Short mmCIF file of C-alpha atoms in Angstrom, two decimals:
data_model
loop_
_atom_site.label_atom_id
_atom_site.label_comp_id
_atom_site.label_asym_id
_atom_site.label_seq_id
_atom_site.Cartn_x
_atom_site.Cartn_y
_atom_site.Cartn_z
CA MET A 23 0.36 -3.12 13.54
CA GLY A 24 2.99 -1.36 15.27
CA SER A 25 5.67 -4.29 14.52
CA LEU A 26 4.40 -3.96 10.18
CA LEU A 27 5.00 -0.67 10.57
CA ARG A 28 8.58 -1.02 12.06
CA GLN A 29 9.47 -3.75 9.23
CA LEU A 30 8.46 -1.72 6.98
CA ILE A 31 10.56 1.29 7.63
CA ARG A 32 13.56 -1.32 8.29
CA ILE A 33 12.87 -2.41 4.57
CA PHE A 34 12.43 0.79 2.99
CA GLY A 35 15.81 2.01 5.12
CA MET A 36 18.00 -1.03 3.62
CA LEU A 37 16.96 0.00 0.43
CA ALA A 38 17.41 3.56 0.48
CA PHE A 39 20.68 3.15 2.51
CA ALA A 40 21.74 0.61 -0.50
CA GLY A 41 20.63 3.00 -3.06
CA LEU A 42 18.03 0.82 -4.60
CA ALA A 43 15.09 3.08 -3.24
CA CYS A 44 14.61 5.84 -5.96
CA ALA A 45 10.97 7.18 -4.76
CA GLN A 46 9.46 6.05 -2.21
CA VAL A 47 11.05 6.11 0.67
CA SER A 48 8.80 7.07 3.46
CA LEU A 49 5.51 6.04 4.74
CA THR A 50 2.33 7.75 4.68
CA SER A 51 -0.54 6.24 6.25
CA THR A 52 -4.51 6.56 5.28
CA THR A 53 -7.48 4.25 5.63
CA LEU A 54 -9.79 2.66 3.07
CA ALA A 55 -12.96 4.63 2.72
CA VAL A 56 -15.11 2.29 1.33
CA ALA A 57 -14.69 -1.51 1.73
CA ILE A 58 -12.79 -3.93 -0.32
CA THR A 59 -15.55 -6.80 -0.61
CA SER A 60 -13.92 -8.92 -3.80
CA PRO A 61 -10.06 -10.04 -4.52
CA GLY A 62 -11.22 -8.91 -8.25
CA THR A 63 -11.85 -5.01 -7.38
CA GLN A 64 -9.00 -2.69 -8.97
CA GLN A 65 -10.37 0.51 -7.92
CA ILE A 66 -10.38 1.52 -4.05
CA THR A 67 -11.45 4.33 -2.49
CA VAL A 68 -9.02 5.79 0.54
CA ALA A 69 -9.93 8.48 3.04
CA SER A 70 -7.05 10.88 1.92
CA VAL A 71 -4.25 10.52 -1.38
CA ALA A 72 -1.94 12.86 0.28
CA GLY A 73 1.74 11.44 -0.08
CA ILE A 74 0.55 8.59 -2.40
CA SER A 75 1.85 8.59 -6.32
CA VAL A 76 1.30 6.18 -9.02
CA ASN A 77 3.42 3.46 -8.72
CA TYR A 78 3.49 3.18 -4.90
CA THR A 79 3.27 0.24 -3.13
CA LEU A 80 0.26 0.06 -0.73
CA PHE A 81 -0.32 -2.29 1.96
CA VAL A 82 -3.52 -3.27 3.47
CA ASP A 83 -3.63 -5.71 6.29
CA ARG A 84 -1.22 -8.38 4.77
CA GLU A 85 -1.90 -7.22 1.26
CA ALA A 86 0.46 -5.47 -1.21
CA MET A 87 -1.13 -3.10 -3.54
CA GLN A 88 0.87 -1.39 -6.74
CA VAL A 89 -0.76 2.21 -7.59
CA LEU A 90 -1.35 2.29 -11.65
CA ALA A 91 -4.00 5.72 -11.07
CA ILE A 92 -5.13 8.48 -8.99
CA GLY A 93 -8.56 10.36 -9.63
CA GLY A 94 -9.71 11.96 -6.62
CA ASN A 95 -9.38 9.73 -3.80
CA VAL A 96 -9.68 6.47 -6.45
CA LEU A 97 -6.67 4.93 -6.69
CA THR A 98 -6.65 1.96 -9.78
CA VAL A 99 -4.29 -0.71 -8.28
CA ALA A 100 -2.44 -3.81 -9.33
CA ARG A 101 -3.57 -6.08 -6.56
CA GLY A 102 -1.45 -9.07 -4.48
CA GLN A 103 1.87 -8.00 -5.84
CA TYR A 104 5.54 -8.95 -3.69
CA PRO A 105 3.86 -12.17 -4.29
CA SER A 106 0.60 -11.25 -1.55
CA LYS A 107 -2.66 -13.06 -1.79
CA ALA A 108 -5.94 -10.14 -2.99
CA THR A 109 -8.24 -10.39 -0.28
CA ALA A 110 -11.22 -8.43 1.25
CA HIS A 111 -10.52 -5.64 3.20
CA ALA A 112 -12.78 -3.80 5.76
CA SER A 113 -13.87 -0.03 5.68
CA GLY A 114 -11.51 1.86 7.94
CA ALA A 115 -8.78 -0.34 7.54
CA THR A 116 -5.18 1.15 7.78
CA VAL A 117 -3.79 1.25 4.33
CA LEU A 118 -0.25 2.48 4.42
CA ALA A 119 2.18 4.10 0.93
#
């Protein structure tokens, strides 16, 4: 997990240095409050939405998701971004945003 976090920080840093990042330039960490059992799930529940905004990219395990809407601790997401694959994720899985 540490190497993934370091790689993501390096990528975001390179984008910011190149002037390509205009919003999400740091990482926030939370966890899934409820397991994602189906690849078709478009709403996920997280422990905290602090530091997460609409259009942010989330990383859960090896899947990237784009945040489309936020309501309480429920995020509506577009799954399988950049081209990752939508898969199941356990409750308590780390969510990086």
